[in-house]
mmCIF file of C-alpha atoms in Angstrom:
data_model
loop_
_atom_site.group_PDB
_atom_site.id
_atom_site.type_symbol
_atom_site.label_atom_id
_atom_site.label_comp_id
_atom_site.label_asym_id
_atom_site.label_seq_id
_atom_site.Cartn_x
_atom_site.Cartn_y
_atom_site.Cartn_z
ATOM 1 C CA UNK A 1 -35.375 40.075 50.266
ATOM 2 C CA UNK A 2 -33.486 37.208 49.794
ATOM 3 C CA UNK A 3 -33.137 34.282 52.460
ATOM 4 C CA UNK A 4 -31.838 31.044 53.593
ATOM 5 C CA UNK A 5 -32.863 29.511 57.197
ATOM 6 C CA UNK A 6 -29.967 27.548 58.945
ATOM 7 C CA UNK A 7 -30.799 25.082 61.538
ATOM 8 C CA UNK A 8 -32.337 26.959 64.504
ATOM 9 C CA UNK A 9 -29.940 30.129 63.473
ATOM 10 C CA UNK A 10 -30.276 33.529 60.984
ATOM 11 C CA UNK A 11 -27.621 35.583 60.755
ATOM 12 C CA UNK A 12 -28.494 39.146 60.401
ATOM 13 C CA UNK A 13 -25.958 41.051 58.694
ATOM 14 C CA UNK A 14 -25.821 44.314 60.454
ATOM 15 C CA UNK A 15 -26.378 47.904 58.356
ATOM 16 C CA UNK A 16 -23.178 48.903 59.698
ATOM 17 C CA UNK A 17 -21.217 46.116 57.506
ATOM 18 C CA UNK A 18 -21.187 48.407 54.244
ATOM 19 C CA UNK A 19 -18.354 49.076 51.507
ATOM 20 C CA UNK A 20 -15.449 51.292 53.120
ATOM 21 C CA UNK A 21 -16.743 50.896 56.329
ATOM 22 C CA UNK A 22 -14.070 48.414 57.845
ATOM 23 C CA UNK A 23 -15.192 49.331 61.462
ATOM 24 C CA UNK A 24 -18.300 48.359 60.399
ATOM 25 C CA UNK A 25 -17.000 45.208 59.202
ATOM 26 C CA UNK A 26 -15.919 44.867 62.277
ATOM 27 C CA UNK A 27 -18.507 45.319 64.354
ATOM 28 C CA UNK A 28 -20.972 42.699 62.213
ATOM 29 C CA UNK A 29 -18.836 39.954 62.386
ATOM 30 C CA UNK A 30 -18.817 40.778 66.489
ATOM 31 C CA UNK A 31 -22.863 40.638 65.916
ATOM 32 C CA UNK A 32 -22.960 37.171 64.261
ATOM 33 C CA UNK A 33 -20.339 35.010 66.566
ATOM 34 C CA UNK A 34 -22.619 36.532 69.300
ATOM 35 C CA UNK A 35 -25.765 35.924 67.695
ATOM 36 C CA UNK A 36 -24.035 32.072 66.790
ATOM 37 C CA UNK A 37 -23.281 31.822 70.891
ATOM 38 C CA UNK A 38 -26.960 32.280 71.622
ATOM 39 C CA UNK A 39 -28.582 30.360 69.136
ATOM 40 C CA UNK A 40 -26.368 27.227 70.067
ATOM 41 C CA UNK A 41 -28.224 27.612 72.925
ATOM 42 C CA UNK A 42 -31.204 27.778 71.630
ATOM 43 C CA UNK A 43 -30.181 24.636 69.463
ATOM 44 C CA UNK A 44 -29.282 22.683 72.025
ATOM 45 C CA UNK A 45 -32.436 23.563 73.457
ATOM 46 C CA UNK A 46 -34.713 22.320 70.814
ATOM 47 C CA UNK A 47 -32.954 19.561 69.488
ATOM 48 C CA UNK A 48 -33.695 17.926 72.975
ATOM 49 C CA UNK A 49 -37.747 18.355 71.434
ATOM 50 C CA UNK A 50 -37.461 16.811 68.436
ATOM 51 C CA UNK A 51 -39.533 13.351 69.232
ATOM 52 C CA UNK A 52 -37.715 10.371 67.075
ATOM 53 C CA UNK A 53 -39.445 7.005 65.991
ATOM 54 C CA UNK A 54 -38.059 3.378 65.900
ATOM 55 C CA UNK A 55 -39.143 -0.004 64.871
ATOM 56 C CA UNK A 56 -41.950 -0.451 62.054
ATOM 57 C CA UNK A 57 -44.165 2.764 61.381
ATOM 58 C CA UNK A 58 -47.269 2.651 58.482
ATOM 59 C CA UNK A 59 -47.283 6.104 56.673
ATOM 60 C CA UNK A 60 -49.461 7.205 53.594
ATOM 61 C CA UNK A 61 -53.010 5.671 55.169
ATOM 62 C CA UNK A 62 -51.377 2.586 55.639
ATOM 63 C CA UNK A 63 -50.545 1.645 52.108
ATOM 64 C CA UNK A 64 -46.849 2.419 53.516
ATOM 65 C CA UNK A 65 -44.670 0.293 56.085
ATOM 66 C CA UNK A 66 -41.012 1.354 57.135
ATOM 67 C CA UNK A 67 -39.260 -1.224 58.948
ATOM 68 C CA UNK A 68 -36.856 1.342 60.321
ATOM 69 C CA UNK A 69 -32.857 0.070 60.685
ATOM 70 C CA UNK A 70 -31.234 0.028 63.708
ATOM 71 C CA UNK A 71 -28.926 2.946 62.945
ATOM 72 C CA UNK A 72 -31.261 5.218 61.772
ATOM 73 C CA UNK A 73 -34.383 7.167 63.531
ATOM 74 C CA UNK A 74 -37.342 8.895 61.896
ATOM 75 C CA UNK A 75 -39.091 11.933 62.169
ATOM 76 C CA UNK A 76 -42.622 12.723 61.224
ATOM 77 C CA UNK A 77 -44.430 15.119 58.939
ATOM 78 C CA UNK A 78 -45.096 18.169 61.237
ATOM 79 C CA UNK A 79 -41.306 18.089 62.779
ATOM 80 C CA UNK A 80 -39.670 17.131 59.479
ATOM 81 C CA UNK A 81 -41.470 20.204 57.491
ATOM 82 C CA UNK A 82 -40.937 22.616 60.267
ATOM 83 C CA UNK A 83 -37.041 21.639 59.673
ATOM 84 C CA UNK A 84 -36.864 21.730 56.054
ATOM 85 C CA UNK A 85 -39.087 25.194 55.619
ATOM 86 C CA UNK A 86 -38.444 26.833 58.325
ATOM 87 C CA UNK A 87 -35.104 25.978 59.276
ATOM 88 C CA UNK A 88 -33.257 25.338 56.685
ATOM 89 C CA UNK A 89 -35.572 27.390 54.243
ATOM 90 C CA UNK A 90 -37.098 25.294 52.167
ATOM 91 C CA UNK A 91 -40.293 25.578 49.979
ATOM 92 C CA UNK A 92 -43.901 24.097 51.300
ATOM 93 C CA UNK A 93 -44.466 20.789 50.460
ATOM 94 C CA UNK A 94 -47.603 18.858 52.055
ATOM 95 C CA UNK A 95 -46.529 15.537 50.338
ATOM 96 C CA UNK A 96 -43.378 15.141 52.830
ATOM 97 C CA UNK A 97 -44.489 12.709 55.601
ATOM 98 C CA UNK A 98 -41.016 12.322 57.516
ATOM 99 C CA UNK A 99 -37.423 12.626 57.009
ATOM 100 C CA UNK A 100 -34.979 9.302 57.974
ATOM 101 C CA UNK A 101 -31.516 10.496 59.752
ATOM 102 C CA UNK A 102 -28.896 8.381 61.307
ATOM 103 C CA UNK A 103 -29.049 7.974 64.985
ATOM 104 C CA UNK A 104 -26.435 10.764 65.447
ATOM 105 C CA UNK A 105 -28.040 13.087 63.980
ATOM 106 C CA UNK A 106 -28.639 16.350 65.819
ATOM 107 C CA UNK A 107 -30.284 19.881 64.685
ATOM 108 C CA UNK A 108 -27.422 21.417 66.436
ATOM 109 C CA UNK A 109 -24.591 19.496 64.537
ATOM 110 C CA UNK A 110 -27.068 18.600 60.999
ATOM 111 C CA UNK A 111 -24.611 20.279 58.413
ATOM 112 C CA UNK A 112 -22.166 16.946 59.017
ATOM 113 C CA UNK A 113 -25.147 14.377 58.449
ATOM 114 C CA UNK A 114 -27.479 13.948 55.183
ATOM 115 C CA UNK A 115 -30.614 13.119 55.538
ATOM 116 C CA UNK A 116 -33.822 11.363 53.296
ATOM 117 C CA UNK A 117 -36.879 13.411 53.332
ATOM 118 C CA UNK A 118 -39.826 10.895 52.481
ATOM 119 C CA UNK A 119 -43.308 12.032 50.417
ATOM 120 C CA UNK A 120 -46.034 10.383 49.473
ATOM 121 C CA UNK A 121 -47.571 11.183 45.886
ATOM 122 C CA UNK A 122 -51.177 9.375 45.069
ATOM 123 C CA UNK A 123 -50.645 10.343 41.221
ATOM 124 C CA UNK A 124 -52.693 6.750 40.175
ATOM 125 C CA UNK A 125 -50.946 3.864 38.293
ATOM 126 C CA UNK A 126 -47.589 5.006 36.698
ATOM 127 C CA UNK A 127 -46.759 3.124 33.492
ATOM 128 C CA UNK A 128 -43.048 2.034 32.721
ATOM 129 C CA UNK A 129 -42.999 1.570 29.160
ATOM 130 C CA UNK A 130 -40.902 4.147 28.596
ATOM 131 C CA UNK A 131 -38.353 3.723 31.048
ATOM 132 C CA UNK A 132 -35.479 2.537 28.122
ATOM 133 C CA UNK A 133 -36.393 5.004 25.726
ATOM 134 C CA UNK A 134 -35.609 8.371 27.455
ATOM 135 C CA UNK A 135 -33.263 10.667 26.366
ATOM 136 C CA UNK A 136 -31.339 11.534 29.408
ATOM 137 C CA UNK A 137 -29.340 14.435 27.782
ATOM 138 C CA UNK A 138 -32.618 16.165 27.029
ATOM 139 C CA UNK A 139 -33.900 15.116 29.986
ATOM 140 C CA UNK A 140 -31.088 17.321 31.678
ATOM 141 C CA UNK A 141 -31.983 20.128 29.926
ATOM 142 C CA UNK A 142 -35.380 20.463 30.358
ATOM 143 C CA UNK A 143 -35.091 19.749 34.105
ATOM 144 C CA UNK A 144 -32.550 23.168 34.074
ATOM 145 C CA UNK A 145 -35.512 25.166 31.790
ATOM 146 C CA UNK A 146 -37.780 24.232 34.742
ATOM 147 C CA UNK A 147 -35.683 25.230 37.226
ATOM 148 C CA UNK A 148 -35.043 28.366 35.513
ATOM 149 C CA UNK A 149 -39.127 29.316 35.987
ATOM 150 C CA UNK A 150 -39.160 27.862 39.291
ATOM 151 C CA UNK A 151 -36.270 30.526 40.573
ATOM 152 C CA UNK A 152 -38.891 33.201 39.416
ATOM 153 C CA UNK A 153 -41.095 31.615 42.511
ATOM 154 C CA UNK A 154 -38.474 31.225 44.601
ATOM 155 C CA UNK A 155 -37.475 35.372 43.899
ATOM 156 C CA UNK A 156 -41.222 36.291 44.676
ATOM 157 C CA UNK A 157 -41.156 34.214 47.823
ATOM 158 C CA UNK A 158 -37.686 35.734 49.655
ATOM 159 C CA UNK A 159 -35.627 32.063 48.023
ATOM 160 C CA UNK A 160 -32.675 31.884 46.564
ATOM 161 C CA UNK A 161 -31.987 30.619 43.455
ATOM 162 C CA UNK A 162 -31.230 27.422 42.281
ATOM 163 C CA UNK A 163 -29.346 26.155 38.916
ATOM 164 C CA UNK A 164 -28.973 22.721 38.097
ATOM 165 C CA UNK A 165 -25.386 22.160 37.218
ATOM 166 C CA UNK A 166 -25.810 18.826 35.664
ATOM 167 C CA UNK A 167 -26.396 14.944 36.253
ATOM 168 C CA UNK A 168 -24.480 13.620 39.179
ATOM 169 C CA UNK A 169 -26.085 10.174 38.687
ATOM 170 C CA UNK A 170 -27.717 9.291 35.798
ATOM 171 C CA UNK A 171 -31.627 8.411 36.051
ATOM 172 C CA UNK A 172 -31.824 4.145 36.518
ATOM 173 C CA UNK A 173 -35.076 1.989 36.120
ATOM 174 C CA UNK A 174 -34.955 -1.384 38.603
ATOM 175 C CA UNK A 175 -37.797 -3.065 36.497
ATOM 176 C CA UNK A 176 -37.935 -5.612 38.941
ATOM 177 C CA UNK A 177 -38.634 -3.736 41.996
ATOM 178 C CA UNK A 178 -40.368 -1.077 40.286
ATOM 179 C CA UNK A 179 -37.962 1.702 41.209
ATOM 180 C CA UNK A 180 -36.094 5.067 39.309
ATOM 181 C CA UNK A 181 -33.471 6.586 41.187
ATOM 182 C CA UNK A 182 -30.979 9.311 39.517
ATOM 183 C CA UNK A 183 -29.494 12.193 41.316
ATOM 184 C CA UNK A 184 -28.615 16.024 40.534
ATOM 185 C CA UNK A 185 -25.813 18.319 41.126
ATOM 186 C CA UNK A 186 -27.615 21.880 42.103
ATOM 187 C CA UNK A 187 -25.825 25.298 43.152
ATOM 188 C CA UNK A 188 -27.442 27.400 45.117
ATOM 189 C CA UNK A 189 -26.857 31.776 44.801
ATOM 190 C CA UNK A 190 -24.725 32.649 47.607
ATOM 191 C CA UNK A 191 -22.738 29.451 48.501
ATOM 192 C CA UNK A 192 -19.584 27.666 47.003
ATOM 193 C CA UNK A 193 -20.387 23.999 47.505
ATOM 194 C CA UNK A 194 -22.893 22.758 45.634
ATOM 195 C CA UNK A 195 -25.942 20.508 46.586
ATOM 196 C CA UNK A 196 -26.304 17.103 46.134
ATOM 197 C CA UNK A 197 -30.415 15.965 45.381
ATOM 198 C CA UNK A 198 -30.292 11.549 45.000
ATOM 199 C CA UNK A 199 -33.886 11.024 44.592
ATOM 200 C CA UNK A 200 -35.624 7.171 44.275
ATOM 201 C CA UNK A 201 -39.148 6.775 43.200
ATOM 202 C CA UNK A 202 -40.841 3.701 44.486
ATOM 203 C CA UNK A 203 -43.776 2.441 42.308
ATOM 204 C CA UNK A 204 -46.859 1.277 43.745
ATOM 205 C CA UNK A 205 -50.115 0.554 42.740
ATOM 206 C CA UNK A 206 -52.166 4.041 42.622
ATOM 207 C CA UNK A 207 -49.078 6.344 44.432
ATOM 208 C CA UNK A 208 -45.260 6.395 44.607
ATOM 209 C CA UNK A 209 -43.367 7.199 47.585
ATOM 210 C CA UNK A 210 -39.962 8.663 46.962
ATOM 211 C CA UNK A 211 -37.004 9.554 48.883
ATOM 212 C CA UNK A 212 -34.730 12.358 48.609
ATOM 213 C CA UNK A 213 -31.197 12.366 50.245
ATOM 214 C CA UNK A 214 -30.350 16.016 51.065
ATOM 215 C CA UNK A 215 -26.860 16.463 50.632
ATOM 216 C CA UNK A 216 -23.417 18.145 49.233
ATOM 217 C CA UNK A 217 -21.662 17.207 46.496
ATOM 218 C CA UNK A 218 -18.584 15.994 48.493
ATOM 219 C CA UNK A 219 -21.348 13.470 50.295
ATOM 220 C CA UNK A 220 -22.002 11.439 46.403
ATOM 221 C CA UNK A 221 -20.359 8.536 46.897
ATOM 222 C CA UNK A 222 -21.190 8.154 50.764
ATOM 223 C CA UNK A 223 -24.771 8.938 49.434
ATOM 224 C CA UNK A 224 -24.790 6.373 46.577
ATOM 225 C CA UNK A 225 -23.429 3.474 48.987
ATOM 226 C CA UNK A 226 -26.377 4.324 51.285
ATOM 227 C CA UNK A 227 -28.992 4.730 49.101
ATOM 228 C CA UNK A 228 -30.110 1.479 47.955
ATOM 229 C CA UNK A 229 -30.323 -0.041 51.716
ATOM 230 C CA UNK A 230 -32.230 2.804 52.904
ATOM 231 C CA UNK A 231 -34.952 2.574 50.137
ATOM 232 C CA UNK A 232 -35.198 -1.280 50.972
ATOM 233 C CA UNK A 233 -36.876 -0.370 54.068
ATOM 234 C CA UNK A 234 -40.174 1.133 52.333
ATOM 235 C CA UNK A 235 -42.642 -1.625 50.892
ATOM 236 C CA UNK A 236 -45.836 -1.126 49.785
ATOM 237 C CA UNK A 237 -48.351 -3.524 52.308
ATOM 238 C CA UNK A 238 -50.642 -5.782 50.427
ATOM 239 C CA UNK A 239 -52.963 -4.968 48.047
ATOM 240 C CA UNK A 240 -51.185 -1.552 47.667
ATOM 241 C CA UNK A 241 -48.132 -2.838 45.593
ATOM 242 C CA UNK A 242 -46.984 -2.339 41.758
ATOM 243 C CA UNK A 243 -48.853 -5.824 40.748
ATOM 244 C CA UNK A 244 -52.194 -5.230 42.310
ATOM 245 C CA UNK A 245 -52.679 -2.847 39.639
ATOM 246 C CA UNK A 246 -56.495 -3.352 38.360
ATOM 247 C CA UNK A 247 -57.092 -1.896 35.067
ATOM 248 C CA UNK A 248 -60.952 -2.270 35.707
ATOM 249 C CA UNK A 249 -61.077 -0.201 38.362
ATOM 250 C CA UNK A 250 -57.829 1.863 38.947
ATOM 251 C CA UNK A 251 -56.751 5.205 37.651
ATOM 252 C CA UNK A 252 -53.425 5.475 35.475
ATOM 253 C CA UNK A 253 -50.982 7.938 35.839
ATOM 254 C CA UNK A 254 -50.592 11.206 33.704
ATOM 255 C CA UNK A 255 -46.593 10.536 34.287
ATOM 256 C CA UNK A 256 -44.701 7.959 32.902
ATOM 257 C CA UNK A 257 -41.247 6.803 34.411
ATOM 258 C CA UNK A 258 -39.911 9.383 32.339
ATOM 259 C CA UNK A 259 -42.148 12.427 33.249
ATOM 260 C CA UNK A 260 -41.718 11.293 37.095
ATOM 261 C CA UNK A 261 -37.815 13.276 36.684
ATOM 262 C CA UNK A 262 -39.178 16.335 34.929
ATOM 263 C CA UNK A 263 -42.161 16.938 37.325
ATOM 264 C CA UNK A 264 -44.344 17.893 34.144
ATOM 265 C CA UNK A 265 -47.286 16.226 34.622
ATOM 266 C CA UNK A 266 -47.373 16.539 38.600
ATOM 267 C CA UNK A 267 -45.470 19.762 37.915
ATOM 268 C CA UNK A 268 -42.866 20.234 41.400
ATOM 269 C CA UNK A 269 -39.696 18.442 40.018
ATOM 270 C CA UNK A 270 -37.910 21.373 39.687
ATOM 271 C CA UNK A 271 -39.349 23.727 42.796
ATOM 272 C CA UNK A 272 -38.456 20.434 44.844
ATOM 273 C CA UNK A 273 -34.958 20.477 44.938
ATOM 274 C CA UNK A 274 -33.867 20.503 48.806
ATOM 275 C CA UNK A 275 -31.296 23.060 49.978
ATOM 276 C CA UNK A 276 -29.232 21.193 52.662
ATOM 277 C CA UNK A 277 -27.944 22.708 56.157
ATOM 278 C CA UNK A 278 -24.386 22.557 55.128
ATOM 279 C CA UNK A 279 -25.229 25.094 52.351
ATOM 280 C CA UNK A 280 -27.450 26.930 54.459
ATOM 281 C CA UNK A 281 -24.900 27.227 56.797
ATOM 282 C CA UNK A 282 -22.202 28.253 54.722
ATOM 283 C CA UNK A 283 -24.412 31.273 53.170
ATOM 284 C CA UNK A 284 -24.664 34.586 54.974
ATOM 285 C CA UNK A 285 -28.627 35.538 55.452
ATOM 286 C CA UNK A 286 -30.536 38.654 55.344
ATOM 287 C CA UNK A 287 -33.596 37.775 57.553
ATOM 288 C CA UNK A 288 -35.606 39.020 60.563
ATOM 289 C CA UNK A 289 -35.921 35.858 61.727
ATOM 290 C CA UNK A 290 -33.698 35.283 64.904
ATOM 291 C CA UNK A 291 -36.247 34.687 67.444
ATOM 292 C CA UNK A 292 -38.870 33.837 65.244
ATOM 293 C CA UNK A 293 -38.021 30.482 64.213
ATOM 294 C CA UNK A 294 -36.892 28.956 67.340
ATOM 295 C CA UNK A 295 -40.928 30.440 69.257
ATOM 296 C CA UNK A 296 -42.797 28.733 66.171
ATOM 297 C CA UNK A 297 -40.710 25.383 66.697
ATOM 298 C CA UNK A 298 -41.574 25.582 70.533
ATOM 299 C CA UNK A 299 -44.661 25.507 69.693
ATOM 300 C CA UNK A 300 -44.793 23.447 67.195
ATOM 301 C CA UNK A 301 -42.793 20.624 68.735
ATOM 302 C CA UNK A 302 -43.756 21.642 72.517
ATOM 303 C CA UNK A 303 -47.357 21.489 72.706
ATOM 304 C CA UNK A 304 -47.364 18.067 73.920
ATOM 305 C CA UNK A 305 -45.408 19.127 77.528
ATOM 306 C CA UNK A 306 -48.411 19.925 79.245
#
């Protein structure tokens, strides 16, 4: 069964909505704006849980510091995950350790924001020698072969499928500050607008953290104007940076700049490609999920009340 989470709502499409069956119709479309009415309530509800972070925050053991901007907010692993897999249906990813959204940003209203989800990957030392020589045309299309077997996963897990439609940014190495950034264009089965992935690698001495805006394509230039100010706010603290590298004692990298795009050598690049809500939104959803989602974030989220 196939399935896409929006924010805090599944629409269950009701047996009665079958071909020649206009009461039917009818009668499911009643179903979901009632089923909509109650889950805004349920939104409004839970969005009031989510617990938001300001100011300068150390992530990945400390090796990490965001200095947080005044417009924006963060959210940590446990919340951020429960929004990306279970809301907005996702696959599991235990190197995402927060997700940075603009201070309007609501659960409620999130299919008018984007947002950056932010991992942590302790891959070892990742060599840049290569980072002029790549062929970005092949690049291209051995990112859509591996997205091609990922959507075999995603079928066995309930997902739908993804296709990667093509480059929407090009990939760029910043030598200097040790950074890659390039973007995708991605449809997604069952919706007409497409999904934007702008993804930025930041080097560091044994790891990389990188940052993925979840988008729509309409969103690319908004995205690409953001972009290089939000990435400015995650340094790597001392002795945890690009140039601390130690080749006496320090492990190197199986990727290369290169390899970091495809995902071959850490193997997710293609299975990590982040549906957004405002696709989620737009695509009707076969799921048993109505009340399911909004208990496990409760608890989830909640426990702290007491």
């Amino acid at each position: 069964m196939l399935r896409i989470l929006m924010p805090g709502l599944a629409l269950v499409i009701s047996t009665m909505a079958y071909a020649g069956n206009p009461d039917g119709s009818k009668a499911s479309l009643r179903a979901e704006k009632a089923l909509r009415k109650q889950f805004k309530k349920q939104l409004d509800s839970t969005d009031k849980k989510i617990r938001y972070q300001a100011g300068s925050i150390l992530i990945a053991g400390n090796s990490v510091v965001l200095d947080i901007p005044e417009q924006y907010k963060f959210i940590d692993s446990a919340q951020t995950r429960f929004i990306l897999e279970d809301l907005w249906g996702n696959l599991p990813d235990s190197s995402v350790l927060g997700m940075l959204v603009r201070k309007s940003f609501r659960i409620n209203n999130a299919d008018e924001e984007f947002t950056y989800v932010i991992s942590h990957h302790p891959i070892g030392y990742v060599k840049d020698h290569d980072a002029g020589e790549t062929n970005y045309d092949d690049l291209i299309v051995e990112l859509q072969r591996n997205q091609e077997k990922a959507n075999t996963r995603r079928l066995e897990m309930g997902y739908n499928t993804m296709n990667i439609v093509g480059w929407a940014a090009v990939p760029s190495y910043d030598k200097d500050n040790h950074r890659v950034h390039w973007a995708k264009e991605i449809a997604v089965t069952g919706s007409d607008i497409n999904v934007l992935n702008y993804e930025a690698r930041i080097l560091g001495r044994n790891s990389m953290i990188s940052f993925n805006a979840v988008a729509t394509m309409p969103q690319l230039e908004q995205v690409k104007k953001d972009l290089p100010n939000v990435i400015a706010i995650a340094k790597f603290t001392d002795g945890h940076q690009y140039d601390d590298f130690d080749k006496r004692t320090d492990s190197i990298a199986e990727l290369t700049v290169g390899t970091i795009i495809t995902g071959n050598a850490a193997g997710q690049a293609a299975t990590r490609s982040i549906i957004s809500p405002k696709i989620v939104l737009g695509t009707l959803v076969i799921a048993g999920l109505v009340s399911g989602s909004f208990i496990a974030f409760k608890r989830k989220v909640g426990r702290k009340e007491a």
